[in-house]
């Protein structure tokens, strides 16, 4: 049971009598009240001491009811009349003890709802709450964020840039973004520490109405930080792991992001490797009966790691008169015609050709010794291990296209963000799969997994605050709750979900008793 009477302080006081909106349901009979809670989800109930003590609240709620029509129900109980008094007594509401003579309660699925949203001071915040009761509070409603300048409209944003003399650091964010949630308290602290000297501002630009603004400032992901002086955009701030002090120090001496170290091309003069092109590829295969080719991308970390081994193998193989084969390489980002022909899905990809025909793809050929050993005795590689996603299990494998919709339907989701090559991930997979099997009958629970190396999922993982593999996040109806840092064995994964379900049951019993 959660009481919200004190949260109405500061709302507009209305002197004249308020005409109650027909969208607000007046309830006084206990049976009608129980029916309302049984037949509707997401019900906000205002209890008032008398017919007039709730005037200011009813005015605001009339606007709220209009905005959330079809998504939530607003009800009013007057505890001052005889029937209403009985109802208030039965549900244990005592408005006479409240300073404003009014109390507000929220019910979800006939039970009091656990709320993390505790700030109601505006139409906007109440509408946001009723549209998503389990969602996070609006950032601007958090008292700890009072030193952050919260911008709501593009007009206000332009106005601030035009008038503000002090430097501005703007955080463009989305309410659901995991990295944003992690950075907001740090940004808040930096705003407090630099108050008066600089402006640290926040703006939710996820709605479609801000498409133009996002394009203007190259907002391709969340959060994006933009630095302005005298209304002019100068730089992006890209230190997403910064502390409040680091943000404050950067504001004292703002510098553009450091350019990334340019890729060093694979030197053809210092290497014994034959470097192929779209034009030379086929003729080279015709001239050499046995060829091992490494298809690579200059930015690929695994390719960089493999290059010195490949160079050494080439020194021994490409210059010998009795060599069993030659070693070559092709930059797939430049010579795309050949790369497209072989439908490469990742780098490096090593393929073995005999008499111009592709014979094997060799995923485990990474070291000098293995390369030389293979060319002296070419053997078919073992069949590829079946991917986790292809193995039958009760783990839901999600991607960027279905991640949010799937999680919205589950009360509790434990999501494992992983990379197939990661050893710690491989160790956790069987335990995570066993836990999913145990809870397969529970419709409110899901154990899900996201392969961060696949398609657009890399961007999704970045948005969800994934900085290493595996990362485990707990979600409630699609909203990020916290990271799971417990044991990565069966006992840990199962125990975590059992504790959540146990708490759910305790609340159900308690609330039924109260009702």
Coordinates of N, CA, C and O in Angstrom, one line a residue, residues 15-121:
X15 N -9.8 28.2 -6.5 CA -10.8 28.8 -5.5 C -12.2 28.5 -5.8 O -13.0 28.2 -5.0
X16 N -12.5 28.5 -7.2 CA -13.9 28.3 -7.5 C -14.2 26.8 -7.5 O -13.3 26.0 -7.6
X17 N -15.5 26.4 -7.4 CA -15.9 25.0 -7.4 C -15.5 24.4 -8.8 O -15.6 25.1 -9.8
X18 N -15.0 23.2 -8.8 CA -14.6 22.5 -10.0 C -15.7 21.6 -10.5 O -16.3 20.8 -9.8
X19 N -15.9 21.7 -11.8 CA -16.8 20.8 -12.5 C -16.1 19.5 -12.8 O -15.1 19.5 -13.5
X20 N -16.5 18.4 -12.2 CA -15.7 17.2 -12.3 C -15.9 16.6 -13.7 O -17.0 16.5 -14.2
X21 N -14.8 16.2 -14.4 CA -14.9 15.7 -15.7 C -15.7 14.4 -15.7 O -15.5 13.6 -14.8
X22 N -16.5 14.2 -16.7 CA -17.2 12.9 -16.8 C -16.3 11.7 -17.0 O -16.7 10.6 -16.8
X23 N -15.0 12.0 -17.3 CA -14.0 10.9 -17.5 C -13.6 10.4 -16.1 O -12.9 9.3 -16.0
X24 N -13.8 11.2 -15.0 CA -13.5 10.7 -13.7 C -14.7 10.0 -13.1 O -15.8 10.5 -13.0
X25 N -14.5 8.7 -12.7 CA -15.6 7.9 -12.2 C -15.8 8.1 -10.7 O -14.9 7.9 -9.9
X26 N -17.0 8.6 -10.4 CA -17.3 8.8 -9.0 C -17.8 7.5 -8.4 O -18.7 6.8 -8.9
X27 N -17.2 7.0 -7.3 CA -17.5 5.7 -6.7 C -17.7 6.0 -5.2 O -17.0 6.7 -4.5
X28 N -18.8 5.3 -4.7 CA -19.0 5.4 -3.2 C -19.4 4.0 -2.6 O -19.2 3.7 -1.5
X29 N -19.9 3.1 -3.5 CA -20.3 1.8 -3.0 C -19.1 0.8 -3.1 O -18.4 0.8 -4.1
X30 N -19.0 0.0 -2.0 CA -17.8 -0.9 -1.9 C -17.8 -1.9 -3.0 O -16.8 -2.3 -3.6
X31 N -19.0 -2.4 -3.3 CA -19.1 -3.4 -4.4 C -18.8 -2.9 -5.7 O -18.1 -3.5 -6.5
X32 N -19.2 -1.6 -6.0 CA -18.8 -1.0 -7.3 C -17.3 -0.7 -7.3 O -16.7 -0.9 -8.4
X33 N -16.8 -0.4 -6.2 CA -15.3 -0.1 -6.1 C -14.5 -1.4 -6.4 O -13.6 -1.4 -7.2
X34 N -15.0 -2.5 -5.8 CA -14.3 -3.8 -6.0 C -14.4 -4.2 -7.5 O -13.5 -4.7 -8.1
X35 N -15.6 -4.0 -8.1 CA -15.8 -4.3 -9.5 C -14.9 -3.5 -10.4 O -14.3 -4.0 -11.4
X36 N -14.8 -2.2 -10.0 CA -13.9 -1.3 -10.8 C -12.5 -1.8 -10.8 O -11.8 -1.9 -11.9
X37 N -12.0 -2.2 -9.7 CA -10.6 -2.7 -9.6 C -10.4 -4.1 -10.3 O -9.4 -4.4 -10.7
X38 N -11.5 -4.8 -10.3 CA -11.5 -6.2 -10.9 C -11.5 -6.1 -12.4 O -10.9 -6.9 -13.1
X39 N -12.2 -5.1 -12.9 CA -12.5 -5.0 -14.4 C -11.5 -4.1 -15.1 O -11.4 -4.1 -16.3
X40 N -10.8 -3.3 -14.3 CA -9.9 -2.3 -15.0 C -8.4 -2.6 -14.4 O -8.3 -2.9 -13.3
X41 N -7.5 -2.3 -15.3 CA -6.1 -2.3 -14.8 C -5.7 -0.8 -14.8 O -6.3 0.0 -15.4
X42 N -4.7 -0.5 -14.0 CA -4.1 0.8 -14.0 C -5.2 1.9 -13.6 O -5.6 2.7 -14.3
X43 N -5.6 1.8 -12.3 CA -6.6 2.7 -11.7 C -5.9 3.7 -10.7 O -5.3 3.2 -9.8
X44 N -6.2 5.0 -10.9 CA -5.7 6.0 -9.9 C -6.9 6.5 -9.2 O -7.9 7.0 -9.8
X45 N -6.9 6.4 -7.9 CA -8.1 6.8 -7.1 C -7.7 8.0 -6.2 O -6.8 7.9 -5.4
X46 N -8.6 9.0 -6.2 CA -8.4 10.1 -5.3 C -9.5 10.0 -4.2 O -10.7 9.9 -4.5
X47 N -9.0 10.0 -3.0 CA -9.9 10.0 -1.8 C -9.9 11.4 -1.2 O -8.8 11.9 -1.0
X48 N -11.1 12.0 -1.0 CA -11.1 13.4 -0.4 C -11.9 13.4 0.9 O -12.8 12.6 1.1
X49 N -11.5 14.3 1.7 CA -12.2 14.5 3.0 C -13.6 14.9 2.9 O -14.5 14.6 3.6
X50 N -13.9 15.8 1.8 CA -15.2 16.3 1.6 C -15.4 16.5 0.1 O -14.5 16.3 -0.7
X51 N -16.6 17.0 -0.3 CA -16.9 17.2 -1.7 C -16.0 18.3 -2.3 O -15.8 18.4 -3.5
X52 N -15.5 19.3 -1.5 CA -14.8 20.4 -2.0 C -13.3 20.4 -1.7 O -12.5 21.1 -2.3
X53 N -12.9 19.5 -0.8 CA -11.5 19.5 -0.4 C -10.6 19.0 -1.5 O -9.4 19.2 -1.4
X54 N -11.1 18.3 -2.5 CA -10.3 17.8 -3.6 C -10.4 18.7 -4.9 O -10.0 18.2 -5.9
X55 N -10.9 19.9 -4.8 CA -11.1 20.7 -6.0 C -9.9 20.9 -6.8 O -9.9 20.7 -8.0
X56 N -8.7 21.3 -6.2 CA -7.5 21.5 -7.0 C -7.0 20.2 -7.6 O -6.6 20.2 -8.8
X57 N -7.2 19.1 -6.9 CA -6.7 17.8 -7.4 C -7.6 17.4 -8.6 O -7.1 16.9 -9.6
X58 N -8.9 17.6 -8.4 CA -9.8 17.1 -9.4 C -9.7 17.9 -10.7 O -9.9 17.4 -11.8
X59 N -9.3 19.2 -10.6 CA -9.0 20.0 -11.8 C -7.8 19.4 -12.6 O -7.9 19.2 -13.8
X60 N -6.8 19.1 -11.9 CA -5.6 18.5 -12.5 C -5.9 17.1 -13.1 O -5.6 16.7 -14.2
X61 N -6.7 16.3 -12.3 CA -7.0 14.9 -12.7 C -7.9 14.9 -13.9 O -7.9 14.0 -14.7
X62 N -8.8 16.0 -14.0 CA -9.6 16.0 -15.2 C -8.8 16.1 -16.5 O -9.1 15.5 -17.5
X63 N -7.7 16.9 -16.4 CA -6.8 17.1 -17.6 C -6.0 15.7 -17.8 O -5.8 15.3 -18.9
X64 N -5.6 15.1 -16.7 CA -4.9 13.8 -16.8 C -5.8 12.8 -17.5 O -5.4 12.1 -18.4
X65 N -7.1 12.7 -17.0 CA -8.0 11.7 -17.5 C -8.2 11.9 -19.0 O -8.3 10.9 -19.7
X66 N -8.3 13.1 -19.5 CA -8.5 13.4 -20.9 C -7.3 12.9 -21.7 O -7.4 12.3 -22.8
X67 N -6.1 13.1 -21.1 CA -4.8 12.7 -21.9 C -4.6 11.2 -21.9 O -4.1 10.7 -22.9
X68 N -5.0 10.5 -20.8 CA -4.7 9.0 -20.7 C -5.9 8.2 -21.1 O -6.0 7.0 -20.8
X69 N -6.9 8.9 -21.7 CA -8.2 8.2 -22.0 C -7.9 6.9 -22.8 O -7.1 6.8 -23.7
X70 N -8.4 5.8 -22.3 CA -8.2 4.5 -22.9 C -7.0 3.7 -22.4 O -6.8 2.6 -22.7
X71 N -6.1 4.4 -21.6 CA -4.9 3.8 -21.1 C -4.9 3.7 -19.6 O -4.2 2.9 -19.0
X72 N -5.8 4.4 -18.9 CA -5.8 4.4 -17.5 C -7.2 4.9 -17.0 O -7.9 5.6 -17.8
X73 N -7.5 4.6 -15.8 CA -8.8 5.0 -15.2 C -8.6 5.9 -14.0 O -7.8 5.6 -13.1
X74 N -9.3 7.1 -13.9 CA -9.2 7.9 -12.8 C -10.6 7.8 -12.0 O -11.6 7.9 -12.6
X75 N -10.5 7.6 -10.7 CA -11.7 7.5 -9.9 C -11.7 8.4 -8.7 O -10.6 8.8 -8.3
X76 N -12.8 8.8 -8.2 CA -12.9 9.7 -7.0 C -13.8 9.1 -6.0 O -15.0 8.7 -6.3
X77 N -13.3 9.1 -4.8 CA -14.2 8.7 -3.6 C -14.2 9.8 -2.6 O -13.2 10.3 -2.1
X78 N -15.5 10.3 -2.4 CA -15.7 11.4 -1.4 C -15.9 10.7 0.0 O -17.0 10.1 0.2
X79 N -14.9 10.8 0.9 CA -15.0 10.1 2.2 C -15.9 10.9 3.1 O -16.1 10.5 4.3
X80 N -16.5 12.1 2.6 CA -17.3 12.9 3.5 C -18.7 12.5 3.5 O -19.4 12.8 4.5
X81 N -19.2 11.8 2.5 CA -20.6 11.4 2.5 C -20.8 10.1 3.2 O -19.8 9.3 3.4
X82 N -22.0 9.7 3.5 CA -22.2 8.5 4.3 C -21.7 7.2 3.6 O -21.0 6.4 4.2
X83 N -22.0 7.0 2.3 CA -21.6 5.8 1.6 C -20.0 5.8 1.4 O -19.4 4.8 1.6
X84 N -19.5 7.0 1.0 CA -18.1 7.1 0.8 C -17.3 6.9 2.1 O -16.2 6.3 2.1
X85 N -17.9 7.3 3.3 CA -17.2 7.1 4.6 C -17.0 5.6 4.8 O -16.0 5.2 5.3
X86 N -18.1 4.8 4.5 CA -18.0 3.4 4.7 C -16.9 2.7 3.8 O -16.1 1.9 4.3
X87 N -16.9 3.2 2.6 CA -15.9 2.7 1.7 C -14.5 3.0 2.1 O -13.6 2.1 2.1
X88 N -14.3 4.2 2.5 CA -12.9 4.7 2.9 C -12.5 3.9 4.2 O -11.3 3.5 4.3
X89 N -13.4 3.6 5.1 CA -13.1 2.8 6.2 C -12.7 1.4 5.9 O -11.7 0.8 6.4
X90 N -13.4 0.8 4.9 CA -13.1 -0.6 4.5 C -11.7 -0.7 3.8 O -11.1 -1.7 4.0
X91 N -11.4 0.3 3.1 CA -10.1 0.2 2.4 C -9.0 0.9 3.2 O -7.8 1.1 2.7
X92 N -9.3 1.3 4.5 CA -8.3 1.8 5.4 C -7.7 3.1 4.9 O -6.5 3.3 5.0
X93 N -8.5 4.0 4.5 CA -8.0 5.4 4.1 C -8.6 6.4 5.0 O -9.8 6.4 5.3
X94 N -7.7 7.2 5.6 CA -8.1 8.2 6.6 C -7.7 9.6 6.1 O -6.6 10.0 6.3
X95 N -8.6 10.3 5.3 CA -8.3 11.5 4.8 C -8.2 12.7 5.8 O -7.6 13.7 5.6
X96 N -8.9 12.4 6.9 CA -8.9 13.5 8.0 C -7.5 13.8 8.5 O -7.3 14.9 9.1
X97 N -6.7 12.8 8.4 CA -5.3 13.0 9.0 C -4.4 13.7 8.0 O -3.2 14.0 8.3
X98 N -4.9 13.9 6.8 CA -4.0 14.5 5.7 C -4.2 16.0 5.7 O -5.3 16.5 5.8
X99 N -3.1 16.7 5.6 CA -3.1 18.2 5.7 C -4.0 18.8 4.6 O -4.7 19.7 4.8
X100 N -4.0 18.2 3.4 CA -4.8 18.7 2.3 C -6.2 18.1 2.2 O -6.9 18.4 1.3
X101 N -6.4 17.1 3.1 CA -7.7 16.5 3.1 C -7.9 15.6 1.9 O -9.1 15.4 1.4
X102 N -6.9 15.1 1.3 CA -6.9 14.3 0.1 C -5.8 13.2 0.1 O -4.7 13.5 0.7
X103 N -6.1 12.1 -0.5 CA -5.1 11.1 -0.6 C -5.2 10.4 -2.0 O -6.3 10.2 -2.5
X104 N -4.1 10.0 -2.5 CA -4.1 9.4 -3.9 C -3.5 8.0 -3.8 O -2.4 7.8 -3.1
X105 N -4.1 7.0 -4.4 CA -3.6 5.7 -4.4 C -3.7 5.1 -5.8 O -4.6 5.5 -6.6
X106 N -2.8 4.2 -6.1 CA -2.7 3.6 -7.5 C -2.9 2.1 -7.3 O -2.3 1.5 -6.5
X107 N -3.8 1.5 -8.2 CA -4.1 0.1 -8.2 C -3.7 -0.5 -9.5 O -4.1 0.1 -10.6
X108 N -3.1 -1.6 -9.5 CA -2.8 -2.3 -10.8 C -3.2 -3.8 -10.7 O -2.7 -4.5 -9.8
X109 N -4.0 -4.2 -11.6 CA -4.5 -5.6 -11.6 C -5.1 -6.0 -10.3 O -4.8 -7.0 -9.7
X110 N -5.9 -5.0 -9.7 CA -6.7 -5.2 -8.5 C -5.8 -5.2 -7.2 O -6.3 -5.5 -6.2
X111 N -4.5 -4.9 -7.4 CA -3.6 -4.9 -6.2 C -2.9 -3.6 -6.2 O -2.7 -3.0 -7.2
X112 N -2.5 -3.2 -5.0 CA -1.7 -2.0 -4.9 C -0.4 -2.2 -5.7 O 0.1 -3.3 -5.6
X113 N 0.0 -1.3 -6.4 CA 1.2 -1.4 -7.3 C 2.4 -0.9 -6.6 O 2.4 0.1 -6.0
X114 N 3.5 -1.7 -6.7 CA 4.8 -1.2 -6.2 C 5.3 -0.1 -7.2 O 5.4 -0.3 -8.4
X115 N 5.5 1.0 -6.6 CA 5.9 2.2 -7.5 C 7.3 2.7 -7.2 O 7.7 2.8 -6.0
X116 N 8.0 2.9 -8.2 CA 9.3 3.6 -8.1 C 9.1 5.1 -8.4 O 10.0 5.9 -8.0
X117 N 8.0 5.4 -9.0 CA 7.8 6.8 -9.3 C 7.2 7.5 -8.1 O 6.1 7.2 -7.7
X118 N 7.9 8.4 -7.5 CA 7.4 9.1 -6.3 C 7.3 10.6 -6.4 O 7.2 11.3 -5.4
X119 N 7.3 11.1 -7.7 CA 7.3 12.6 -7.8 C 6.1 13.0 -8.7 O 6.1 12.7 -9.9
X120 N 5.0 13.5 -8.1 CA 3.9 14.0 -8.8 C 3.8 15.5 -8.6 O 3.3 15.9 -7.6
X121 N 4.2 16.3 -9.6 CA 4.1 17.7 -9.4 C 3.5 18.4 -10.7 O 3.4 19.6 -10.7

